[in-house]
Short mmCIF file of N, CA and C in Angstrom, two decimals:
data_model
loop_
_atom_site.label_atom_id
_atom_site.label_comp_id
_atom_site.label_asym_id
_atom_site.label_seq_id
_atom_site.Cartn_x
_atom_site.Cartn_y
_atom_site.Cartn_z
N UNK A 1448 -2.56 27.40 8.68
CA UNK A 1448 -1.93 26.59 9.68
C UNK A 1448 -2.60 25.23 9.75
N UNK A 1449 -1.72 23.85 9.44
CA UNK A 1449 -2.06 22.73 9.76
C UNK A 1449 -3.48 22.40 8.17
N UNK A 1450 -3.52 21.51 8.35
CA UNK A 1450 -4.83 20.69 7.25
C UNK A 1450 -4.06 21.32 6.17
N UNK A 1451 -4.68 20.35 4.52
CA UNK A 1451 -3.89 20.57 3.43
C UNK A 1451 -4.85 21.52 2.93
N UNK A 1452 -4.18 21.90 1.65
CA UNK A 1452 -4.76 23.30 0.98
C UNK A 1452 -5.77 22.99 0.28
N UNK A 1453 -6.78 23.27 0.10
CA UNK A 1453 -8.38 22.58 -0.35
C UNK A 1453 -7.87 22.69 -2.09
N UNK A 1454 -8.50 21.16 -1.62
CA UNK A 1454 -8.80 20.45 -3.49
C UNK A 1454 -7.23 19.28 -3.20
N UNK A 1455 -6.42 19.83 -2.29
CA UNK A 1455 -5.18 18.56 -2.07
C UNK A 1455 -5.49 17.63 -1.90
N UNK A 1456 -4.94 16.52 -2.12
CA UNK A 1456 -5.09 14.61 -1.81
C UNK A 1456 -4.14 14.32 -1.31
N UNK A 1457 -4.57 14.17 0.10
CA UNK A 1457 -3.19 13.13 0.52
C UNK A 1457 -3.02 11.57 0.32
N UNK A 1458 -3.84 11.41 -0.33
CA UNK A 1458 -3.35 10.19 -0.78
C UNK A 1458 -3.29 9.69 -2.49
N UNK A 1459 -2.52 10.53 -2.84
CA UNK A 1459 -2.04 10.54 -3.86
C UNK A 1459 -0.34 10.58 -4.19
N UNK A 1460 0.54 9.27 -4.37
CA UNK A 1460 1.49 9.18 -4.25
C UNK A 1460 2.17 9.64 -5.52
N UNK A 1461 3.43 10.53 -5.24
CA UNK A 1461 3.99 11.32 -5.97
C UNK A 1461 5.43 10.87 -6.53
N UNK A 1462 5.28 10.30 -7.84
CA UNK A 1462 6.40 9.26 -8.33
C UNK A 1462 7.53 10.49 -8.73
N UNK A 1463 8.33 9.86 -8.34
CA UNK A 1463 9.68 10.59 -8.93
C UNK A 1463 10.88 9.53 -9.61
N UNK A 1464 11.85 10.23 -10.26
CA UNK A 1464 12.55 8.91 -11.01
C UNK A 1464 12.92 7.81 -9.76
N UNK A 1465 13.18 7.71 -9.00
CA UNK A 1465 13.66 6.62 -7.91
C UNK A 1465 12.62 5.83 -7.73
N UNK A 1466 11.61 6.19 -7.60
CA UNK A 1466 10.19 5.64 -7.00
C UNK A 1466 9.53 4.94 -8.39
N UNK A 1467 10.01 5.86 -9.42
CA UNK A 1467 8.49 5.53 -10.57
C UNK A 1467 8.50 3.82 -10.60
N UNK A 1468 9.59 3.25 -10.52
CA UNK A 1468 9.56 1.39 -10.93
C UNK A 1468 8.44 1.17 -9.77
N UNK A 1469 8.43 1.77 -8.88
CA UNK A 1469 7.49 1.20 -7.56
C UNK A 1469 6.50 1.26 -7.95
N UNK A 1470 6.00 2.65 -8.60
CA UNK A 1470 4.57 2.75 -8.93
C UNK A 1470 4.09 2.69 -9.61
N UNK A 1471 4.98 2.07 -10.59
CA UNK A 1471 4.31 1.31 -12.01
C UNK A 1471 3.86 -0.21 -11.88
N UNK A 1472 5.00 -0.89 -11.09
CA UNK A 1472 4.84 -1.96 -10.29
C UNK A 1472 3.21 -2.36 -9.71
N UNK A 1473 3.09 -1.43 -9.08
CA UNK A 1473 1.48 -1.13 -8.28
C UNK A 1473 0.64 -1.02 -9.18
N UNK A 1474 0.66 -0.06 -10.34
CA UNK A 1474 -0.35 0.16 -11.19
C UNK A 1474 -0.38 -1.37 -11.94
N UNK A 1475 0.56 -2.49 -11.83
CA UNK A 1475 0.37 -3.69 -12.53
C UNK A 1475 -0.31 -4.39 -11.36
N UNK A 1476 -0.35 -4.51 -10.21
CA UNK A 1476 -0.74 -5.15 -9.38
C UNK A 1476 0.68 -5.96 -8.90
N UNK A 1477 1.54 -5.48 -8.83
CA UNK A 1477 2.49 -6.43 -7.80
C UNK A 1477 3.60 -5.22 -6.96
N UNK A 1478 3.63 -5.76 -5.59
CA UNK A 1478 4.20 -4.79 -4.62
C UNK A 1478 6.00 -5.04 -4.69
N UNK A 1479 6.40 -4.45 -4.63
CA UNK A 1479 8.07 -4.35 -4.94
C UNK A 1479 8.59 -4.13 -3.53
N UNK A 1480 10.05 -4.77 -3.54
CA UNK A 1480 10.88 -4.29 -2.29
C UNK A 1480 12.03 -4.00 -2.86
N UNK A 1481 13.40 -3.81 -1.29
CA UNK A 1481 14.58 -3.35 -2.36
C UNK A 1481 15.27 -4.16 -1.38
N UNK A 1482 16.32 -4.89 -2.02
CA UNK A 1482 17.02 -6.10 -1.31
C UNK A 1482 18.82 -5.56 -1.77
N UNK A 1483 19.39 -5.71 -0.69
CA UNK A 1483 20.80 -5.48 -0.51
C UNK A 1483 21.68 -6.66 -0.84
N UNK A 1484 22.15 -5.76 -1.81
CA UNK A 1484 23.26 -7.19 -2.34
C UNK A 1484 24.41 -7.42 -1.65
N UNK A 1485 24.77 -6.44 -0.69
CA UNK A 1485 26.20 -7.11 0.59
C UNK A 1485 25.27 -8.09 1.72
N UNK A 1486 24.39 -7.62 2.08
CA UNK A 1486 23.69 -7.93 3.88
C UNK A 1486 22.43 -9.14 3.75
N UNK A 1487 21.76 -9.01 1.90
CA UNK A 1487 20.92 -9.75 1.79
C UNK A 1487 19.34 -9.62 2.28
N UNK A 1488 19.33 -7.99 3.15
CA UNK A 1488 18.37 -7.96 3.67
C UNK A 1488 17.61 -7.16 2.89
N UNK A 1489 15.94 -7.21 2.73
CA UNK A 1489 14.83 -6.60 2.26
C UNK A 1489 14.67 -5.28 2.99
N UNK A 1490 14.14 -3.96 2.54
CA UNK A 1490 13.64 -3.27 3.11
C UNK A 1490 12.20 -2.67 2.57
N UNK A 1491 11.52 -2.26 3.32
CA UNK A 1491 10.70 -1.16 2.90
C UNK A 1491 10.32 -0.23 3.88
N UNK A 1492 10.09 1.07 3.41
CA UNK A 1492 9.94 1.67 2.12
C UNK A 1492 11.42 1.92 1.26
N UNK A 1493 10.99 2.24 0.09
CA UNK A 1493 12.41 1.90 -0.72
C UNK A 1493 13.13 2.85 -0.59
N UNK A 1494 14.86 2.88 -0.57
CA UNK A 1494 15.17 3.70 -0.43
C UNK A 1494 16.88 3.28 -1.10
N UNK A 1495 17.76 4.56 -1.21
CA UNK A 1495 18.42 4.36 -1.99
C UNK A 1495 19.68 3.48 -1.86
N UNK A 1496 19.66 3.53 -0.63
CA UNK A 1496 20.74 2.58 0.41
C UNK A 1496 20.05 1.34 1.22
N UNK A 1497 20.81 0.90 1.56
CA UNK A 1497 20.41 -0.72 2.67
C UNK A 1497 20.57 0.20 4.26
N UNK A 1498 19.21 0.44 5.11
CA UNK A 1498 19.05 0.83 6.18
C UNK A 1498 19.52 0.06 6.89
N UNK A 1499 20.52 -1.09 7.18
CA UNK A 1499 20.99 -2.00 7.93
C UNK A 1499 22.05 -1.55 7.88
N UNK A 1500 23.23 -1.85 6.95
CA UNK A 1500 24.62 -1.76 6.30
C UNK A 1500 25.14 -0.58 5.57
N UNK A 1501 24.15 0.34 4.85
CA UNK A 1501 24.60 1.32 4.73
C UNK A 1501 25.09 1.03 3.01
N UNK A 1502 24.97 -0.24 2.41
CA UNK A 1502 25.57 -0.35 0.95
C UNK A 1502 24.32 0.55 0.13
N UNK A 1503 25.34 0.41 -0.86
CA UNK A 1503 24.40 1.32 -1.83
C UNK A 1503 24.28 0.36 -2.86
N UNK A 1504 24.63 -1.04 -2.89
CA UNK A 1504 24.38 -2.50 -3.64
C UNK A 1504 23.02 -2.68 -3.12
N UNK A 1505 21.75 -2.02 -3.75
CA UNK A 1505 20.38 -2.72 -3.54
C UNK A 1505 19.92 -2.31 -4.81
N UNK A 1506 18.46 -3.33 -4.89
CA UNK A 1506 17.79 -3.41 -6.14
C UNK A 1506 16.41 -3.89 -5.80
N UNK A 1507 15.93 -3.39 -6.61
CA UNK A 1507 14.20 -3.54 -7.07
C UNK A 1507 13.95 -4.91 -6.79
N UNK A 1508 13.13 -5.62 -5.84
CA UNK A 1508 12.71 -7.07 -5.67
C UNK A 1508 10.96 -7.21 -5.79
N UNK A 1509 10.48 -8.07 -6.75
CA UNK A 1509 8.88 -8.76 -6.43
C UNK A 1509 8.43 -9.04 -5.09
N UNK A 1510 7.57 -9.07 -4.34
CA UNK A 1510 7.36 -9.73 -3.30
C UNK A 1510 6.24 -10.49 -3.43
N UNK A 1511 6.05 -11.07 -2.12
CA UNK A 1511 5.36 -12.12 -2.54
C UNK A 1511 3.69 -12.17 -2.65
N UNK A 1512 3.51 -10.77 -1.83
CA UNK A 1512 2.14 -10.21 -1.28
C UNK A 1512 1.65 -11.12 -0.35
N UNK A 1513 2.27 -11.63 0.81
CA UNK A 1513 1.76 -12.28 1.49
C UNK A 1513 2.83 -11.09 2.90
N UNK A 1514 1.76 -11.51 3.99
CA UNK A 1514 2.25 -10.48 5.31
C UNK A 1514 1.47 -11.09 6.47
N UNK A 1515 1.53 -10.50 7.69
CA UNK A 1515 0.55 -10.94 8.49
C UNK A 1515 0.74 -9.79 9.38
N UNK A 1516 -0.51 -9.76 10.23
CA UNK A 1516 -0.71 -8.19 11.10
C UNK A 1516 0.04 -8.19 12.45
N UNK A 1517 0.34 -7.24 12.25
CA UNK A 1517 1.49 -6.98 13.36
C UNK A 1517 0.44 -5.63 14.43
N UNK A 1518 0.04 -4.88 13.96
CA UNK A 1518 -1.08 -4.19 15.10
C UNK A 1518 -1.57 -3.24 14.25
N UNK A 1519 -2.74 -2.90 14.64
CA UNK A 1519 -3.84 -2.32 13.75
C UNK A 1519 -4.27 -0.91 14.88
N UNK A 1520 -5.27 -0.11 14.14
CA UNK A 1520 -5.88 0.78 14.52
C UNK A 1520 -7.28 1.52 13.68
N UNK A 1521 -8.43 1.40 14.23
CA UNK A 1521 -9.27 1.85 13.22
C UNK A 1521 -9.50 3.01 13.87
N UNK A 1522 -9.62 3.89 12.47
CA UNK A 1522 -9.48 5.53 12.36
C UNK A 1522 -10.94 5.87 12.22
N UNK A 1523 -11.41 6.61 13.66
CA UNK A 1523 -12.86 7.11 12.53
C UNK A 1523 -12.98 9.16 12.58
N UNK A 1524 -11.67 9.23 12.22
CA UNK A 1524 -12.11 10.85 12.28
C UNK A 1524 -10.68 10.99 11.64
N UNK A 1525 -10.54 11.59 10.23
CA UNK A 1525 -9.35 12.15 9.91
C UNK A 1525 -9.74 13.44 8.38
N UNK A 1526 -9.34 14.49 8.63
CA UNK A 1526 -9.55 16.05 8.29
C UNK A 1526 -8.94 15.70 6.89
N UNK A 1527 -8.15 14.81 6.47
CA UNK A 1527 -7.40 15.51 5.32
C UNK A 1527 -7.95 14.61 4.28
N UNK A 1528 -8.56 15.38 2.76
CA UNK A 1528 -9.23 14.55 1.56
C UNK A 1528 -8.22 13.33 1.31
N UNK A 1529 -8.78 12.43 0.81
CA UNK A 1529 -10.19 12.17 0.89
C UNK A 1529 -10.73 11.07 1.89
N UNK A 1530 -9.45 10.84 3.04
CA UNK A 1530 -9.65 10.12 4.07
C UNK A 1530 -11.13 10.73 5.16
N UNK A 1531 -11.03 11.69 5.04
CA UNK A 1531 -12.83 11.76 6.01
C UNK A 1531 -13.82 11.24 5.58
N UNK A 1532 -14.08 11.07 4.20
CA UNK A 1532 -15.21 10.35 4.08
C UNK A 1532 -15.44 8.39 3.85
N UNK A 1533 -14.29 8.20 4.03
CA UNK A 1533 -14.14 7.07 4.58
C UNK A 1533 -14.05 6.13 5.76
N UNK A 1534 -13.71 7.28 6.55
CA UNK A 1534 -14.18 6.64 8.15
C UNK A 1534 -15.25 5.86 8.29
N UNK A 1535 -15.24 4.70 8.99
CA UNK A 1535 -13.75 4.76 9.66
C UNK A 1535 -13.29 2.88 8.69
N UNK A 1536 -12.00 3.53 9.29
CA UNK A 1536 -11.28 2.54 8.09
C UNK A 1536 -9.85 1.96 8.84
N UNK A 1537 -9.55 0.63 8.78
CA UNK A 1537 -8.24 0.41 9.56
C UNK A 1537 -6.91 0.73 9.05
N UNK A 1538 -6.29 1.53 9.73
CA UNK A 1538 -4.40 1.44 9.25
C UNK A 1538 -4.21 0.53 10.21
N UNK A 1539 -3.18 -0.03 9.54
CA UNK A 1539 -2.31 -0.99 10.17
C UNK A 1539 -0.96 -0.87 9.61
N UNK A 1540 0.10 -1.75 10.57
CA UNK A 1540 1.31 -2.14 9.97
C UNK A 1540 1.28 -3.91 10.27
N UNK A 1541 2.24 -4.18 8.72
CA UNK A 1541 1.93 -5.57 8.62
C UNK A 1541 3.52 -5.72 8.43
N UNK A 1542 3.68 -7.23 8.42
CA UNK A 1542 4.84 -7.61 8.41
C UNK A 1542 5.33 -8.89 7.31
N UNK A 1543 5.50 -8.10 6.10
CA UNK A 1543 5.82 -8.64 4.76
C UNK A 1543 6.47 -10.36 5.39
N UNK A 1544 5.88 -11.05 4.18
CA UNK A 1544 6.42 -12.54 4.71
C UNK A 1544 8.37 -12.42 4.14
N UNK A 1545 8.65 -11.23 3.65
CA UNK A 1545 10.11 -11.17 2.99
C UNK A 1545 10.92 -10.03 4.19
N UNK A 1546 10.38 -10.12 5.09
CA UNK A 1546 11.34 -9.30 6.60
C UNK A 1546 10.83 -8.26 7.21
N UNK A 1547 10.51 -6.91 5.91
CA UNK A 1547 10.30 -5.57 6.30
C UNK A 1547 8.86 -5.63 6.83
N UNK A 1548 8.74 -4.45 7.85
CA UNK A 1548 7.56 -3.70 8.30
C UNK A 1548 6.58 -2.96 7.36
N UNK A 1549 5.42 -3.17 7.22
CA UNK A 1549 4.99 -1.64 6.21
C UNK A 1549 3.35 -1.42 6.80
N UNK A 1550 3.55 0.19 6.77
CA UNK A 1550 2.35 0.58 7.19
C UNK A 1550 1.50 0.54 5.57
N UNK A 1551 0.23 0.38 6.27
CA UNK A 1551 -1.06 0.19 5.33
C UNK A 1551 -1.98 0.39 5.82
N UNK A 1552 -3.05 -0.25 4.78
CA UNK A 1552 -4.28 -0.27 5.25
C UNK A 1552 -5.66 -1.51 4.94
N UNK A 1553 -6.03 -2.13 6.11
CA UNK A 1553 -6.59 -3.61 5.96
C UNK A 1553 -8.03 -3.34 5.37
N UNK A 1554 -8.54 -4.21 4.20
CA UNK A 1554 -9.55 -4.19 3.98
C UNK A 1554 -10.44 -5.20 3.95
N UNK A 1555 -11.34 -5.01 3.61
CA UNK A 1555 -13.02 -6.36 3.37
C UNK A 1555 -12.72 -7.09 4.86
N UNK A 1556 -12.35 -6.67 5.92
CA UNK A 1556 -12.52 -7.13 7.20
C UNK A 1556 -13.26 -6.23 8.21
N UNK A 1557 -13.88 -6.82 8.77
CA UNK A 1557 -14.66 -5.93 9.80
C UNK A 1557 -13.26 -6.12 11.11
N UNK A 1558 -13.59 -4.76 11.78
CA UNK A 1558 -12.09 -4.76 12.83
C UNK A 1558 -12.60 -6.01 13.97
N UNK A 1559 -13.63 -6.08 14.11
CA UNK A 1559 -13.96 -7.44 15.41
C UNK A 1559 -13.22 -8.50 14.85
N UNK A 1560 -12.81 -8.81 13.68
CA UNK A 1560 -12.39 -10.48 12.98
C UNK A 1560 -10.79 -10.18 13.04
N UNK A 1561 -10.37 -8.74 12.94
CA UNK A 1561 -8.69 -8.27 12.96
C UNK A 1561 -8.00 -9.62 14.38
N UNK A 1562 -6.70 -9.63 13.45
CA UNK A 1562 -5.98 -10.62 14.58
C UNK A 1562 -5.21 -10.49 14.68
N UNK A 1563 -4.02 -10.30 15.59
CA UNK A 1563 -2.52 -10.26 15.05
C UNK A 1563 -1.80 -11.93 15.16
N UNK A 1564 -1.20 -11.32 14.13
CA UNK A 1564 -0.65 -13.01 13.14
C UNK A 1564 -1.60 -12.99 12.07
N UNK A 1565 -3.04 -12.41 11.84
CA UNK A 1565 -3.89 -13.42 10.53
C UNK A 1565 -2.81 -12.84 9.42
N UNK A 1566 -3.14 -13.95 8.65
CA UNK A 1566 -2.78 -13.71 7.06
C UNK A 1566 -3.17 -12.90 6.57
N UNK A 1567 -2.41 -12.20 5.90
CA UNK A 1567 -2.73 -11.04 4.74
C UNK A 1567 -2.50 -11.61 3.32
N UNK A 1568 -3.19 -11.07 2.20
CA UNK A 1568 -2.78 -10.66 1.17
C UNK A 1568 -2.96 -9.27 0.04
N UNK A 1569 -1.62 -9.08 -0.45
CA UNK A 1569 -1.90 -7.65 -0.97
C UNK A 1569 -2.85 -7.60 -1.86
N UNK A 1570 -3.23 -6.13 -1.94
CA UNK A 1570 -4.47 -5.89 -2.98
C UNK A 1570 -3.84 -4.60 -3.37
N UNK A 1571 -4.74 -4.10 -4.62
CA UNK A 1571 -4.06 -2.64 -4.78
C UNK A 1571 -5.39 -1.66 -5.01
N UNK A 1572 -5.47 -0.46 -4.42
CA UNK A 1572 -6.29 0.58 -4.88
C UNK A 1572 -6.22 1.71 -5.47
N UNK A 1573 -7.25 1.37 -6.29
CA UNK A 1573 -6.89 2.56 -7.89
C UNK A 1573 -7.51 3.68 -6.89
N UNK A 1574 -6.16 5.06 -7.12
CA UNK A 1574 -6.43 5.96 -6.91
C UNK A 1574 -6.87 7.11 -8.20
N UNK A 1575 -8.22 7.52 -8.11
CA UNK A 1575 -8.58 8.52 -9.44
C UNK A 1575 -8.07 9.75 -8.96
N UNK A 1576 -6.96 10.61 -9.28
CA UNK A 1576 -6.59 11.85 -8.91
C UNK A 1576 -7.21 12.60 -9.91
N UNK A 1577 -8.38 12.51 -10.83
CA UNK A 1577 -9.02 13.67 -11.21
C UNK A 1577 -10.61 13.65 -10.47
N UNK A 1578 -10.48 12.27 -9.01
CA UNK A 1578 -12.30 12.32 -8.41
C UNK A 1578 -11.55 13.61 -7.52
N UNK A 1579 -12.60 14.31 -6.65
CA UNK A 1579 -12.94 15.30 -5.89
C UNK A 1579 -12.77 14.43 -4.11
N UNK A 1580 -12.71 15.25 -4.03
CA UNK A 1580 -12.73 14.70 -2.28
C UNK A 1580 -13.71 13.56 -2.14
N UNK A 1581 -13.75 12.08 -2.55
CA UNK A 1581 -14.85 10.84 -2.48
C UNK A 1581 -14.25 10.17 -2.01
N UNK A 1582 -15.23 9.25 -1.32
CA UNK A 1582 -15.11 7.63 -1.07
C UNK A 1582 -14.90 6.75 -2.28
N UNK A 1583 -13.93 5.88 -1.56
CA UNK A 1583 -13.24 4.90 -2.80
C UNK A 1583 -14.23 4.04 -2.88
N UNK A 1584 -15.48 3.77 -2.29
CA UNK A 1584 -16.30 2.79 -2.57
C UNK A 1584 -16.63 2.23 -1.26
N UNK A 1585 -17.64 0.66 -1.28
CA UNK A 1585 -17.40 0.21 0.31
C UNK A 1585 -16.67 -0.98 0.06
N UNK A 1586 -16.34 -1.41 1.28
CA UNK A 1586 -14.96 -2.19 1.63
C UNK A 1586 -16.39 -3.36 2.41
N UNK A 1587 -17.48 -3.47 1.85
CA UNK A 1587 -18.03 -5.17 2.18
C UNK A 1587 -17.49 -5.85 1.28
N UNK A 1588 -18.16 -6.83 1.80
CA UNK A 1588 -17.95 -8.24 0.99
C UNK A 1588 -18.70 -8.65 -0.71
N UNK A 1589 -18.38 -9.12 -1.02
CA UNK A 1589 -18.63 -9.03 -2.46
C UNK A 1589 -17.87 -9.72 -3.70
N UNK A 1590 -18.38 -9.68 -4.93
CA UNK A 1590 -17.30 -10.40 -5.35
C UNK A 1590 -16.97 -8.76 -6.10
N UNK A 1591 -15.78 -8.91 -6.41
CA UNK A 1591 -14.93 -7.78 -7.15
C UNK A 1591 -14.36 -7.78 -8.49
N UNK A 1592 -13.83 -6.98 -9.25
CA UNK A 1592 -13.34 -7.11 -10.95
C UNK A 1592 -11.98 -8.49 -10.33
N UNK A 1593 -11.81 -8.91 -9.60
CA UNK A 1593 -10.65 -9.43 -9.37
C UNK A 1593 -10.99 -10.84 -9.22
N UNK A 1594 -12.46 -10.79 -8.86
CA UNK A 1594 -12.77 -12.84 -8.88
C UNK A 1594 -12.71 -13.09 -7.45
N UNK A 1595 -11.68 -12.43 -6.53
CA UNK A 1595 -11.71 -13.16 -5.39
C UNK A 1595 -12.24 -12.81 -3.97
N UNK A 1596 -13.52 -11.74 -4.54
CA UNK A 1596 -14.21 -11.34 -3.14
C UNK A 1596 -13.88 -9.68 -3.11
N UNK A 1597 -14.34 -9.06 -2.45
CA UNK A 1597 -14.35 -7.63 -2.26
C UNK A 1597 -15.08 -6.58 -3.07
N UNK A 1598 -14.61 -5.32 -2.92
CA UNK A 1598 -15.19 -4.54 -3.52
C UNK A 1598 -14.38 -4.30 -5.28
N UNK A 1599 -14.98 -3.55 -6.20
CA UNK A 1599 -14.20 -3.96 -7.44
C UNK A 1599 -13.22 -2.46 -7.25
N UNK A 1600 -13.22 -1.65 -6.27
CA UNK A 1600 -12.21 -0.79 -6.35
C UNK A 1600 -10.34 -1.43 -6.40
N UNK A 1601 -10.25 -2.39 -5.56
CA UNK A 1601 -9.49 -3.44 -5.34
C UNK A 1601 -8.77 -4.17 -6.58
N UNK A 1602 -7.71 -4.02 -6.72
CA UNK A 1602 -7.36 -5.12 -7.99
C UNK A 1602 -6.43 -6.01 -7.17
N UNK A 1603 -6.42 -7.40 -7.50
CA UNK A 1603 -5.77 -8.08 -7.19
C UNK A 1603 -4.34 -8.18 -7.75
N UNK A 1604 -3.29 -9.04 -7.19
CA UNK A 1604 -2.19 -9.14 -7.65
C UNK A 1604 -2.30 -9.81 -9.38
N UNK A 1605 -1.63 -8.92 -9.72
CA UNK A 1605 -1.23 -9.13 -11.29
C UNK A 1605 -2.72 -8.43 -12.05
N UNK A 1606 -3.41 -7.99 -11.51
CA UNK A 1606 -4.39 -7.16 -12.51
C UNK A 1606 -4.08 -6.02 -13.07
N UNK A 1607 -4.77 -5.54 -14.24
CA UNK A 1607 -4.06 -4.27 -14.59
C UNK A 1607 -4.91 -3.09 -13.76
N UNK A 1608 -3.69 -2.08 -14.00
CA UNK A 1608 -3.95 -0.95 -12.62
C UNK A 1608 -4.25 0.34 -13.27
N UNK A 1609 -3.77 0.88 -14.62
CA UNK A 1609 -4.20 1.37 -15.67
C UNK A 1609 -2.47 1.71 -15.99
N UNK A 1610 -1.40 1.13 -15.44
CA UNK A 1610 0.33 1.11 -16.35
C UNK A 1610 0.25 2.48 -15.98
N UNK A 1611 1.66 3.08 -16.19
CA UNK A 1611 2.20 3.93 -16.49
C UNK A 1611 3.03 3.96 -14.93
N UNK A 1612 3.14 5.85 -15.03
CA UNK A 1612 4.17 6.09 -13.57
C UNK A 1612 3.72 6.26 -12.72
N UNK A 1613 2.26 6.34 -12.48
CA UNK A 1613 1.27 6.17 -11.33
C UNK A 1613 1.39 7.62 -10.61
N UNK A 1614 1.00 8.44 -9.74
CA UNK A 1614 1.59 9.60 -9.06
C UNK A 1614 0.87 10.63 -9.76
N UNK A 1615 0.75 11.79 -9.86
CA UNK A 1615 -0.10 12.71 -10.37
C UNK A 1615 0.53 13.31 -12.14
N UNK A 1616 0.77 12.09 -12.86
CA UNK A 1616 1.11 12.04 -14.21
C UNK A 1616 0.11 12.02 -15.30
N UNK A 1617 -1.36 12.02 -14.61
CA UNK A 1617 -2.12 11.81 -15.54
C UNK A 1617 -2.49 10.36 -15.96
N UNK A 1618 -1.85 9.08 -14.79
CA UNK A 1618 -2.52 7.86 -14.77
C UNK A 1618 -2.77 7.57 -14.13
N UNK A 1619 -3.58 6.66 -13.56
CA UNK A 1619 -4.66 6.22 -11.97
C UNK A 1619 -3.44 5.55 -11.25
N UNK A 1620 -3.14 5.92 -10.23
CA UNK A 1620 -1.75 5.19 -9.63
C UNK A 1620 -3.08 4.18 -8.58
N UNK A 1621 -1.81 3.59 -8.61
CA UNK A 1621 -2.85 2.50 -7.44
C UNK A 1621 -1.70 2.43 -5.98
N UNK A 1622 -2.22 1.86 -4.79
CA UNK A 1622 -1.74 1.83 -3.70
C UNK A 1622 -1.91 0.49 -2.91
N UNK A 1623 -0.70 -0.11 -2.35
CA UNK A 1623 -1.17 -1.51 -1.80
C UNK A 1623 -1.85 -1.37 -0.34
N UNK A 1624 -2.96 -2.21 0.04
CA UNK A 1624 -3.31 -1.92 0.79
C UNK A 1624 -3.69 -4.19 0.85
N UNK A 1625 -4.24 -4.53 1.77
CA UNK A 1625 -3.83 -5.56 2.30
C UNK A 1625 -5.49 -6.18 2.94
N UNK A 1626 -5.83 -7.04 2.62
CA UNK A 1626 -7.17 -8.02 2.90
C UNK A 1626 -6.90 -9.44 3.42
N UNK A 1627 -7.88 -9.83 4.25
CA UNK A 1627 -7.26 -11.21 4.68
C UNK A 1627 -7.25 -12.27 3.53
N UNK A 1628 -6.41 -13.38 4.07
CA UNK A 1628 -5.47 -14.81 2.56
C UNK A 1628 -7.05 -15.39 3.22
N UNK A 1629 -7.39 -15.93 1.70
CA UNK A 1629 -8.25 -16.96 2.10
C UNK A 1629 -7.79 -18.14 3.01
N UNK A 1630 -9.05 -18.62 3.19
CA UNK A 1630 -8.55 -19.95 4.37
C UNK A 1630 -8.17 -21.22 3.94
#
């Protein structure tokens, strides 16, 4: 009853044909949306129809990886691998500069500096689905494989993520997660 079945990852995203462009997308370093060709409007998370209008005229869009925080919450107690040993760590939902809402998670910020409105920009984190229940690393400051500050778990937009369908296929899927835009 309740908690996942030991050795599970919940955070390990599970590509299926609809999804895989998403999470190959990610494993390149760039975050995707799906834009309606009657209504014009963006959504996320992707899905097979336009949640506005109801067309089934939508398609795979780039975004821009830019967002800004819409309200946050830092977590310091959560049961399911491999989020406990990361506590505590902020989810948030941010608000893509292309319309949609998306929950995430803010990094290389300490929560005292969190703002709503600051600038975001996306980052992506390589998930290893053959590590064991670990910490992805620390989330100080630093410079990173990416050049622009952070930890090197982090790839920046357009870095490679290790390709493929990302999801438990046997390649490191990565996940967007969101750090403040320089100033």
């Amino acid at each position: 009853m309740g908690g996942a079945a030991p050795g599970a990852r919940a955070d390990l995203p599970e590509a299926d044909a609809f999804t895989r462009p998403y999470w190959a997308a990610a494993a390149e370093g760039h975050l995707l949306l799906r834009r309606c060709g009657d209504c014009g409007r963006a959504h996320h998370y992707p899905r097979e129809f336009c949640p506005r209008c109801w067309s089934e005229d939508v398609a795979w869009e780039r975004a821009s990886g830019r967002a800004t925080l819409y309200t946050w919450s830092v977590v310091h107690r959560n049961d399911l691998p491999p989020f406990g040993s990361r506590t505590p760590y902020t989810a948030a939902v941010v608000d893509l500069a292309e319309g949609p809402r998306m929950m995430t998670e803010v990094v290389d910020c300490p929560a005292e500096a969190l703002r709503v409105g600051m600038d975001l920009l996306v980052a992506f984190r390589r998930v290893d689905p053959d590590a064991p229940d670990a910490p992805d690393g620390p989330q100080g400051a630093g410079t990173g494989s990416d050049g622009r500050g952070g930890s090197d778990e982090y790839a920046g937009r357009g870095a490679r993520g290790g390709g493929g369908e990302g999801g438990r296929h046997g390649q490191v899927p990565a996940v967007p997660v969101f750090r403040p835009a320089p100033s």
